């Protein structure tokens, strides 16, 4: 038995536009999602950005699907070529499932991100100005377990879309090639098929719904961003009095900075709050020492992704460890200047550090001291949960200093 009218019509322009935009985006998501989960397929520098593009395009699929549903409500599908009840039923089922998956796949992806304890933000188009909020899920679901359940769901639903896509294309091919009926052509902007008329009210409805969703999400994201903990530059701790025979560092003319690599590019930041107690005489290295204390909250992070997790437990854990310390006690001459050795303490864990530096006495009695030290962030539990294999954030962090100091007045003067 055959159903349907003899007059086959094509879809209108709005339906075609949304159909092909969503289809292209889903293909990109399926191929990209597959590739990014097998990370060595993507170049190092692009991996992190790729995740963000996956989230951006996925949320656009959700937005366009809302618009497509609004469009379809006012523009029901045009009559198709006659087909058996079974075929018509199968086509309806596939289309219905498609709509369900077009909503559920992006929603489950959004759920993965929202349940993830790593708190990596979603920035649409990688823009710091377009933060997207997490789903308001119960706090107890935000765990590795919750994330893993959501990821499995997302994967199963995503690959179900692929299976459905195969059925969908096979059905259209069968009708077009074997039955020689207008099927593909109904969704093609070329050809002589009469088009379904357009209910113009669908334009403001579809655009309005899409704008409401995207605009609402971005507005909520701005609010979330404002609450997110950030490594704000705080007032630097009061300078400690210099030890007798030591040096008084001119803080206004001195700088501590650091550099790491993130997603294949250099990521730099400033260390604004610190105190330094230095004893150094090039002629008496045995007595030399340096104690530097750094206010953890004063460390600025250039990259918005790292910034969001830097103050938390997987980062510097500022609440529990408000300061970092460097103690240098062994000084020796080197080919290029001097070398100091000692320990660095971050999050209560200490590790040895070597600091090559130059010491240039100035005509006015002051000195210019510049150097650097490298730390292995994994030795201090920095980002061990978020990126233990250093796929995005490099293991090495180079801290540089450029100091201007004057000899401290002798005791009693
Ligand atoms: C039509 C929309 C989407 C499609 C077709 C899609 C497809 C995929 C695919 C095929 C994978 C790889 C699964 C695997 O092989 O393990 C994946 C992973 C992922 N997707 Fe999507 N995705 C979509 C939307 C989204 C959205 C909107 C988000 C977040 C806002 C998202 C976040 C993720 C995440 C975080 C993963 C990695 C999951 C894990 O850690 O196992 N996706 N996606």
PDB file of C-alpha atoms and ligand atoms in Angstrom, residues 22 25-38 51 54-62 101-102 105-113 122 132 147-148 150-152 154-159 161, ligand 1:
ATOM      1  CA  UNK A  22      23.055  21.438  10.972  1.00  0.00           C
ATOM      2  CA  UNK A  25      28.047  20.955  11.731  1.00  0.00           C
ATOM      3  CA  UNK A  26      27.143  17.402  12.852  1.00  0.00           C
ATOM      4  CA  UNK A  27      29.603  15.897  10.354  1.00  0.00           C
ATOM      5  CA  UNK A  28      32.307  18.226  11.665  1.00  0.00           C
ATOM      6  CA  UNK A  29      31.424  17.230  15.237  1.00  0.00           C
ATOM      7  CA  UNK A  30      31.480  13.500  14.542  1.00  0.00           C
ATOM      8  CA  UNK A  31      34.809  13.578  12.712  1.00  0.00           C
ATOM      9  CA  UNK A  32      36.324  16.153  15.102  1.00  0.00           C
ATOM     10  CA  UNK A  33      35.027  14.403  18.237  1.00  0.00           C
ATOM     11  CA  UNK A  34      36.490  11.110  17.047  1.00  0.00           C
ATOM     12  CA  UNK A  35      39.832  12.767  16.242  1.00  0.00           C
ATOM     13  CA  UNK A  36      40.165  14.746  19.467  1.00  0.00           C
ATOM     14  CA  UNK A  37      39.590  11.658  21.597  1.00  0.00           C
ATOM     15  CA  UNK A  38      42.505  10.026  19.831  1.00  0.00           C
ATOM     16  CA  UNK A  51      38.092  20.903  22.316  1.00  0.00           C
ATOM     17  CA  UNK A  54      33.996  21.166  19.470  1.00  0.00           C
ATOM     18  CA  UNK A  55      32.033  22.734  22.315  1.00  0.00           C
ATOM     19  CA  UNK A  56      31.317  25.904  20.306  1.00  0.00           C
ATOM     20  CA  UNK A  57      30.044  24.114  17.194  1.00  0.00           C
ATOM     21  CA  UNK A  58      28.094  21.627  19.358  1.00  0.00           C
ATOM     22  CA  UNK A  59      26.294  24.463  21.111  1.00  0.00           C
ATOM     23  CA  UNK A  60      25.573  26.031  17.719  1.00  0.00           C
ATOM     24  CA  UNK A  61      23.987  22.725  16.669  1.00  0.00           C
ATOM     25  CA  UNK A  62      21.756  22.959  19.736  1.00  0.00           C
ATOM     26  CA  UNK A 101      19.492  13.249  19.086  1.00  0.00           C
ATOM     27  CA  UNK A 102      20.101  16.758  17.756  1.00  0.00           C
ATOM     28  CA  UNK A 105      23.860  14.871  21.868  1.00  0.00           C
ATOM     29  CA  UNK A 106      24.806  18.521  22.489  1.00  0.00           C
ATOM     30  CA  UNK A 107      22.999  18.504  25.836  1.00  0.00           C
ATOM     31  CA  UNK A 108      24.955  15.422  26.943  1.00  0.00           C
ATOM     32  CA  UNK A 109      28.208  17.075  25.775  1.00  0.00           C
ATOM     33  CA  UNK A 110      27.315  20.139  27.818  1.00  0.00           C
ATOM     34  CA  UNK A 111      26.630  17.779  30.702  1.00  0.00           C
ATOM     35  CA  UNK A 112      30.162  16.259  30.367  1.00  0.00           C
ATOM     36  CA  UNK A 113      31.714  19.696  30.712  1.00  0.00           C
ATOM     37  CA  UNK A 122      33.835  26.891  27.824  1.00  0.00           C
ATOM     38  CA  UNK A 132      29.378  29.817  28.302  1.00  0.00           C
ATOM     39  CA  UNK A 147      31.934  13.145  34.158  1.00  0.00           C
ATOM     40  CA  UNK A 148      32.635   9.591  33.067  1.00  0.00           C
ATOM     41  CA  UNK A 150      28.129  11.756  30.991  1.00  0.00           C
ATOM     42  CA  UNK A 151      31.037  11.075  28.598  1.00  0.00           C
ATOM     43  CA  UNK A 152      29.817   7.519  27.955  1.00  0.00           C
ATOM     44  CA  UNK A 154      27.602  11.496  24.999  1.00  0.00           C
ATOM     45  CA  UNK A 155      29.677   8.971  23.074  1.00  0.00           C
ATOM     46  CA  UNK A 156      26.819   6.445  22.715  1.00  0.00           C
ATOM     47  CA  UNK A 157      24.361   9.139  21.617  1.00  0.00           C
ATOM     48  CA  UNK A 158      26.903  10.723  19.226  1.00  0.00           C
ATOM     49  CA  UNK A 159      27.689   7.450  17.463  1.00  0.00           C
ATOM     50  CA  UNK A 161      23.581   9.816  15.336  1.00  0.00           C
TER      51      UNK A 161
HETATM   52  C1  LIG B   1      25.871  17.664  17.469  1.00  0.00           C
HETATM   53  C2  LIG B   1      26.639  17.868  18.466  1.00  0.00           C
HETATM   54  C3  LIG B   1      27.781  16.990  18.891  1.00  0.00           C
HETATM   55  C4  LIG B   1      28.279  15.846  18.323  1.00  0.00           C
HETATM   56  C5  LIG B   1      27.808  15.125  17.054  1.00  0.00           C
HETATM   57  C6  LIG B   1      29.377  15.408  19.163  1.00  0.00           C
HETATM   58  C7  LIG B   1      30.159  14.295  18.915  1.00  0.00           C
HETATM   59  C8  LIG B   1      31.186  13.860  19.727  1.00  0.00           C
HETATM   60  C9  LIG B   1      31.994  12.704  19.480  1.00  0.00           C
HETATM   61  C10 LIG B   1      31.865  11.777  18.285  1.00  0.00           C
HETATM   62  C11 LIG B   1      32.887  12.594  20.495  1.00  0.00           C
HETATM   63  C12 LIG B   1      33.969  11.523  20.672  1.00  0.00           C
HETATM   64  C13 LIG B   1      33.448  10.400  21.543  1.00  0.00           C
HETATM   65  C14 LIG B   1      34.495   9.316  21.674  1.00  0.00           C
HETATM   66  O1  LIG B   1      34.929   8.765  20.648  1.00  0.00           O
HETATM   67  O2  LIG B   1      34.856   9.021  22.837  1.00  0.00           O
HETATM   68  C15 LIG B   1      32.650  13.690  21.408  1.00  0.00           C
HETATM   69  C16 LIG B   1      33.352  13.924  22.582  1.00  0.00           C
HETATM   70  C17 LIG B   1      33.150  15.024  23.408  1.00  0.00           C
HETATM   71  N1  LIG B   1      32.217  16.029  23.228  1.00  0.00           N
HETATM   72 FE1  LIG B   1      30.878  16.158  21.734  1.00  0.00          FE
HETATM   73  N2  LIG B   1      29.506  16.286  20.211  1.00  0.00           N
HETATM   74  C18 LIG B   1      28.554  17.258  20.089  1.00  0.00           C
HETATM   75  C19 LIG B   1      28.329  18.333  20.940  1.00  0.00           C
HETATM   76  C20 LIG B   1      29.070  18.620  22.075  1.00  0.00           C
HETATM   77  C21 LIG B   1      28.853  19.749  22.955  1.00  0.00           C
HETATM   78  C22 LIG B   1      27.758  20.801  22.778  1.00  0.00           C
HETATM   79  C23 LIG B   1      29.778  19.672  23.947  1.00  0.00           C
HETATM   80  C24 LIG B   1      30.015  20.592  25.129  1.00  0.00           C
HETATM   81  C25 LIG B   1      29.470  21.758  25.328  1.00  0.00           C
HETATM   82  C26 LIG B   1      30.577  18.502  23.690  1.00  0.00           C
HETATM   83  C27 LIG B   1      31.628  18.072  24.484  1.00  0.00           C
HETATM   84  C28 LIG B   1      32.367  16.935  24.279  1.00  0.00           C
HETATM   85  C29 LIG B   1      33.397  16.472  25.175  1.00  0.00           C
HETATM   86  C30 LIG B   1      33.886  17.181  26.449  1.00  0.00           C
HETATM   87  C31 LIG B   1      33.886  15.275  24.643  1.00  0.00           C
HETATM   88  C32 LIG B   1      34.968  14.377  25.249  1.00  0.00           C
HETATM   89  C33 LIG B   1      34.236  13.354  26.099  1.00  0.00           C
HETATM   90  C34 LIG B   1      35.207  12.481  26.896  1.00  0.00           C
HETATM   91  O3  LIG B   1      36.007  13.032  27.646  1.00  0.00           O
HETATM   92  O4  LIG B   1      35.115  11.250  26.744  1.00  0.00           O
HETATM   93  N3  LIG B   1      30.116  17.879  22.546  1.00  0.00           N
HETATM   94  N4  LIG B   1      31.611  14.443  20.914  1.00  0.00           N
END
